[in-house]
Amino acid sequence: MKFAALVGCLVASCMAAGTAMAQQAQPIVIKFSHVVSPDTPKGKAAERFKALAEERTKGRVKVEVYPNSQLYKDKEEMEALQLGAVQMLAPSLAKFGPLGIKDFEVFDLPFIFGSKDVLRSVTEGPVGTGMLKKLEGKGLMGLAYWDNGFKIMSSNKPLHKPEDFKGQKMRIQSSKVLDAQMRALGALPQVMAFSEVYQALQTGVVDGTENPPSNMFTQKMHEVQKHATLSNHGYLGYAVIVNKKFWEGLPADLRATLEGAMNESTRFANAIAQTENDEGLATMKASGKTEFYALTAAERDLWVKALLPVHKDMEARVGKELMQAIYKEAEKLGFKY
Ligand code: LMR
């Protein structure tokens, strides 16, 4: 080989090595978009995942968390994930119905989970795992379930009995089960993105809504709602999901490290959720802006009576077998409908 050619080769291989090093130095970016405040169970768990993932991959992965619908609103974030514009989300379980996976709306059924234990035995058992598997047909993968908590109802008028809902315009997530739930109470459900709820309540576009206290508080909804009822009538939780192609394309060692970080973030999310809700509720109560009402046993019975028929009505949509499987888990834990 001539001297000039040899030098040329050396320069070329040096440049290639340099490019490879530069490429290696570039971290893989995971954009994690969500619609709630950083100060919620989901917001805090997303930050925990970021910290663990970045530390354990020694900077090979960078997690960018975008809270408060900064990037996308509810429906758009699903599309963005499928297109690969973001890599990770934690939408509420209600938000999978519009994607065509109606089974997830089972989580929206009023009074289906008698307790967190029942919920946990569903999400951590074969029922929950089987549901996450269904996401794969949509180009997604489910990594975990994260808790928020049980929901309360709010409005500008007291909601003690089912008949108090008559004619109330209530904001809901886009779920046919939640629609049926509000109609069973005589309310007029209105689907709306989470980021628009505060203003809609403030301007009277809707009269009320349902939320776990942590969401109500961090969105300042208590400033624009005079009354709330501690009904715990339904559950709000999340599935952490990723773009399947992206996730499967990660180097195996990195993916394993990230899965470990996710498992730990899940334990964290589920450990703090109740406290976050309790604290949010206590702060709202102390502010005196919303009056919080605890149902009497007799009133609760009326709610249950009005809402349990929603299970039967929605059976064809969410799946009878799935509902039976959940009832069975509940009964194993001593819960009776
Ligand atoms: C809602 O839209 O009410 C919730 O899904 C928001 C959330 O993610 O907690």
XYZ file of C-alpha atoms and ligand atoms in Angstrom:
346
model
C 0.000 0.000 0.000
C 1.336 3.413 -0.937
C 2.188 5.783 1.889
C -0.570 8.296 0.939
C -3.154 5.520 0.784
C -2.032 4.215 4.176
C -2.393 7.695 5.715
C -5.788 8.007 4.038
C -6.872 4.697 5.580
C -5.681 5.713 9.030
C -7.500 9.048 8.801
C -10.681 7.311 7.630
C -10.608 4.738 10.416
C -9.857 7.442 12.976
C -12.853 9.391 11.704
C -15.061 6.292 11.841
C -13.930 5.573 15.392
C -14.567 9.226 16.277
C -18.074 9.064 14.828
C -18.774 5.828 16.684
C -17.593 7.418 19.940
C -19.689 10.481 19.295
C -22.653 8.232 18.580
C -22.052 6.274 21.726
C -21.891 9.476 23.731
C -25.374 10.463 22.523
C -27.890 9.196 25.086
C -31.047 7.442 24.013
C -33.898 9.821 24.784
C -37.182 8.646 26.289
C -39.836 11.342 26.110
C -42.391 10.639 28.823
C -45.495 12.751 28.357
C -48.386 12.995 30.795
C -51.367 15.220 31.501
C -51.252 15.775 35.265
C -49.243 17.965 37.614
C -45.711 16.895 38.644
C -47.109 16.949 42.184
C -49.381 13.926 41.787
C -48.741 10.205 42.260
C -48.165 9.816 38.492
C -46.068 12.989 38.228
C -43.834 11.946 41.118
C -43.455 8.378 39.874
C -42.479 9.639 36.408
C -39.735 11.739 38.023
C -38.626 8.734 40.082
C -38.355 6.640 36.919
C -36.303 9.374 35.273
C -33.873 9.537 38.202
C -33.466 5.757 38.461
C -33.181 5.200 34.714
C -30.565 7.898 34.204
C -28.520 6.847 37.213
C -28.585 3.116 36.467
C -27.830 3.432 32.767
C -25.006 5.835 33.668
C -26.286 8.459 31.280
C -26.838 6.133 28.324
C -30.543 6.929 28.648
C -32.036 10.360 29.153
C -35.659 10.593 30.279
C -37.456 13.839 29.495
C -40.677 14.155 31.483
C -43.332 16.525 30.101
C -46.151 17.022 32.641
C -49.429 18.967 32.476
C -50.288 18.195 28.818
C -47.308 20.351 27.819
C -46.769 18.229 24.724
C -50.086 16.510 24.088
C -53.639 16.323 25.383
C -55.318 13.023 26.246
C -56.125 11.567 22.856
C -53.196 13.099 21.034
C -50.659 11.546 23.369
C -51.768 8.038 22.388
C -51.337 8.891 18.728
C -47.938 10.452 19.427
C -46.804 7.254 21.145
C -47.985 5.056 18.306
C -46.160 7.285 15.830
C -43.002 7.290 17.947
C -43.038 11.051 18.661
C -42.867 10.150 22.377
C -41.673 6.867 23.827
C -43.512 6.507 27.143
C -46.879 7.504 28.626
C -48.991 6.612 31.623
C -52.570 7.248 30.476
C -55.468 6.469 32.726
C -57.017 3.064 32.073
C -60.152 4.811 30.804
C -58.184 6.078 27.829
C -57.661 2.709 26.157
C -61.281 2.281 25.089
C -61.041 4.854 22.288
C -58.001 2.924 21.036
C -60.276 -0.040 20.480
C -59.244 -1.982 23.591
C -62.565 -1.817 25.362
C -61.638 -4.292 28.103
C -59.787 -1.551 29.934
C -63.063 0.238 30.583
C -63.781 -2.510 33.104
C -61.661 -0.437 35.487
C -64.199 2.387 35.152
C -67.166 0.333 36.343
C -68.621 1.922 39.473
C -68.050 -0.005 42.690
C -66.339 -2.919 40.922
C -63.311 -2.899 43.225
C -64.306 -3.125 46.850
C -60.796 -2.168 47.934
C -57.249 -1.536 46.766
C -56.468 -5.172 47.591
C -59.013 -6.383 45.072
C -57.687 -3.969 42.503
C -54.122 -5.089 43.158
C -54.956 -8.770 42.881
C -56.476 -8.009 39.470
C -53.646 -5.844 38.120
C -50.894 -8.089 39.452
C -52.536 -11.357 38.460
C -53.218 -13.016 35.102
C -56.171 -10.707 34.353
C -54.032 -7.578 34.489
C -51.113 -9.124 32.635
C -53.424 -10.462 29.937
C -54.878 -7.011 29.403
C -51.458 -5.418 28.987
C -50.629 -8.064 26.352
C -53.547 -6.813 24.257
C -51.747 -3.512 23.754
C -49.194 -5.200 21.541
C -51.656 -5.370 18.668
C -51.694 -1.567 18.734
C -47.917 -1.135 18.520
C -47.655 -0.580 22.267
C -46.323 -2.464 25.275
C -47.612 -2.238 28.815
C -44.922 -2.172 31.483
C -46.836 -1.562 34.694
C -49.977 -0.410 36.445
C -49.694 2.701 38.561
C -52.306 3.765 41.104
C -53.983 7.032 41.553
C -56.989 6.233 43.684
C -60.708 6.190 44.202
C -62.721 9.079 42.801
C -64.943 11.644 44.423
C -67.692 13.662 42.737
C -67.734 17.449 42.685
C -70.120 20.127 41.521
C -71.485 23.519 42.480
C -74.408 21.914 44.204
C -74.466 19.190 46.845
C -74.528 15.650 45.454
C -75.794 13.493 48.292
C -78.323 11.329 46.537
C -78.512 10.008 42.979
C -81.382 12.383 42.193
C -79.109 15.365 42.940
C -77.279 14.602 39.692
C -80.334 15.230 37.566
C -79.427 17.567 34.706
C -75.899 18.212 36.014
C -73.334 18.494 33.218
C -70.477 16.298 34.359
C -67.089 16.135 32.665
C -65.856 12.613 32.006
C -62.935 10.964 30.295
C -63.694 9.393 26.953
C -65.114 6.100 28.267
C -68.460 4.560 27.429
C -68.610 3.106 30.936
C -68.188 6.529 32.516
C -70.825 7.858 30.145
C -73.217 5.107 31.284
C -72.315 5.767 34.920
C -73.244 9.458 34.690
C -76.434 8.707 32.778
C -77.448 6.136 35.403
C -77.312 8.999 37.901
C -79.385 11.241 35.643
C -76.431 13.510 34.793
C -75.357 14.712 31.349
C -71.860 13.427 30.675
C -69.495 15.572 28.629
C -66.221 14.178 27.307
C -63.382 16.647 27.658
C -59.577 16.599 27.763
C -58.149 16.795 31.260
C -56.266 20.026 30.523
C -59.546 21.788 29.750
C -61.479 20.818 32.858
C -60.490 23.660 35.177
C -61.584 26.315 32.716
C -64.769 24.456 31.849
C -65.686 24.341 35.536
C -64.758 27.968 36.028
C -66.830 29.209 33.121
C -69.765 26.879 33.774
C -69.371 24.891 30.555
C -69.768 21.908 32.877
C -71.173 21.838 36.417
C -68.988 19.169 37.901
C -66.674 16.235 37.464
C -65.120 13.196 39.149
C -61.504 12.782 40.207
C -59.307 11.374 42.890
C -58.527 14.196 45.345
C -54.900 14.496 44.157
C -56.043 15.525 40.676
C -58.766 17.806 41.973
C -56.306 19.587 44.245
C -53.348 19.916 41.882
C -55.603 21.288 39.121
C -57.079 23.751 41.656
C -60.561 22.471 40.856
C -61.546 23.065 44.482
C -61.337 26.780 43.723
C -64.149 26.436 41.205
C -66.302 23.731 42.826
C -68.498 24.477 45.832
C -69.302 20.886 46.797
C -67.716 17.456 46.680
C -68.914 14.071 47.848
C -66.467 11.483 49.161
C -68.145 8.722 47.226
C -65.148 6.556 46.245
C -67.483 5.205 43.593
C -64.852 4.308 41.044
C -61.151 3.855 40.509
C -58.611 5.867 38.521
C -55.299 4.259 37.695
C -52.777 4.128 34.884
C -50.923 1.766 32.620
C -47.358 2.761 31.833
C -46.929 2.088 28.140
C -44.138 2.351 25.600
C -43.846 2.267 21.848
C -43.224 -1.424 21.168
C -40.790 -0.962 18.290
C -38.722 1.490 20.303
C -38.666 -0.720 23.393
C -37.771 -3.889 21.523
C -35.089 -2.018 19.615
C -33.212 -1.107 22.801
C -30.010 -3.030 23.595
C -31.041 -5.954 25.831
C -28.906 -4.832 28.786
C -30.386 -1.339 28.725
C -33.911 -2.676 28.466
C -33.353 -4.905 31.490
C -31.982 -1.970 33.482
C -34.950 0.172 32.502
C -37.376 -2.586 33.457
C -35.722 -2.738 36.871
C -36.086 1.042 37.214
C -39.724 0.742 36.179
C -40.439 -1.967 38.767
C -38.998 0.200 41.480
C -40.906 3.277 40.258
C -44.094 1.209 40.285
C -43.571 0.215 43.911
C -42.941 3.880 44.662
C -46.055 5.063 42.760
C -48.297 2.576 44.508
C -46.807 3.329 47.900
C -47.337 7.112 47.713
C -50.710 7.279 45.918
C -52.940 7.016 48.965
C -50.934 9.555 50.962
C -50.924 11.982 48.044
C -54.710 11.729 47.847
C -55.142 12.046 51.614
C -52.922 15.108 51.724
C -54.615 16.716 48.731
C -57.990 16.202 50.374
C -56.822 17.586 53.710
C -55.408 20.711 52.052
C -58.600 21.282 50.067
C -60.679 20.850 53.212
C -58.484 23.325 55.060
C -58.851 25.879 52.250
C -62.593 26.007 52.949
C -63.359 26.608 49.282
C -65.179 23.333 48.652
C -67.493 21.684 51.135
C -66.714 17.957 51.373
C -69.501 15.587 52.245
C -69.225 12.001 53.507
C -72.131 9.788 52.426
C -74.194 8.134 55.129
C -74.512 4.353 54.855
C -78.087 4.749 53.596
C -77.031 7.269 50.927
C -74.197 5.035 49.817
C -76.674 2.208 49.381
C -78.709 4.436 47.081
C -75.613 5.191 44.985
C -74.780 1.495 44.771
C -78.358 0.687 43.774
C -78.327 3.341 41.062
C -74.911 2.415 39.731
C -74.608 -1.363 39.888
C -76.930 -1.844 36.867
C -74.186 -0.175 34.801
C -72.220 -3.432 35.124
C -74.920 -5.406 33.331
C -75.464 -2.668 30.739
C -71.773 -2.606 29.878
C -71.228 -6.356 29.931
C -71.367 -6.690 26.158
C -68.849 -3.889 25.746
C -66.194 -4.755 28.297
C -66.666 -8.531 28.282
C -68.643 -10.793 30.577
C -65.743 -13.156 31.224
C -63.472 -10.334 32.248
C -66.082 -8.976 34.630
C -66.638 -12.438 36.109
C -62.894 -12.839 36.627
C -62.827 -9.594 38.593
C -65.872 -10.532 40.672
C -64.110 -13.781 41.499
C -60.986 -11.981 42.703
C -63.182 -9.694 44.793
C -65.089 -12.577 46.321
C -61.844 -14.374 47.173
C -60.982 -11.332 49.245
C -64.355 -11.366 50.957
C -66.023 -8.593 48.964
C -69.719 -9.014 48.104
C -71.661 -7.035 45.491
C -58.496 12.457 33.553
O -58.500 12.749 32.346
O -59.383 12.793 34.337
C -57.365 11.650 34.116
O -57.075 10.621 33.231
C -56.157 12.465 34.300
C -55.033 11.595 34.788
O -54.218 11.201 33.969
O -54.999 11.355 35.996
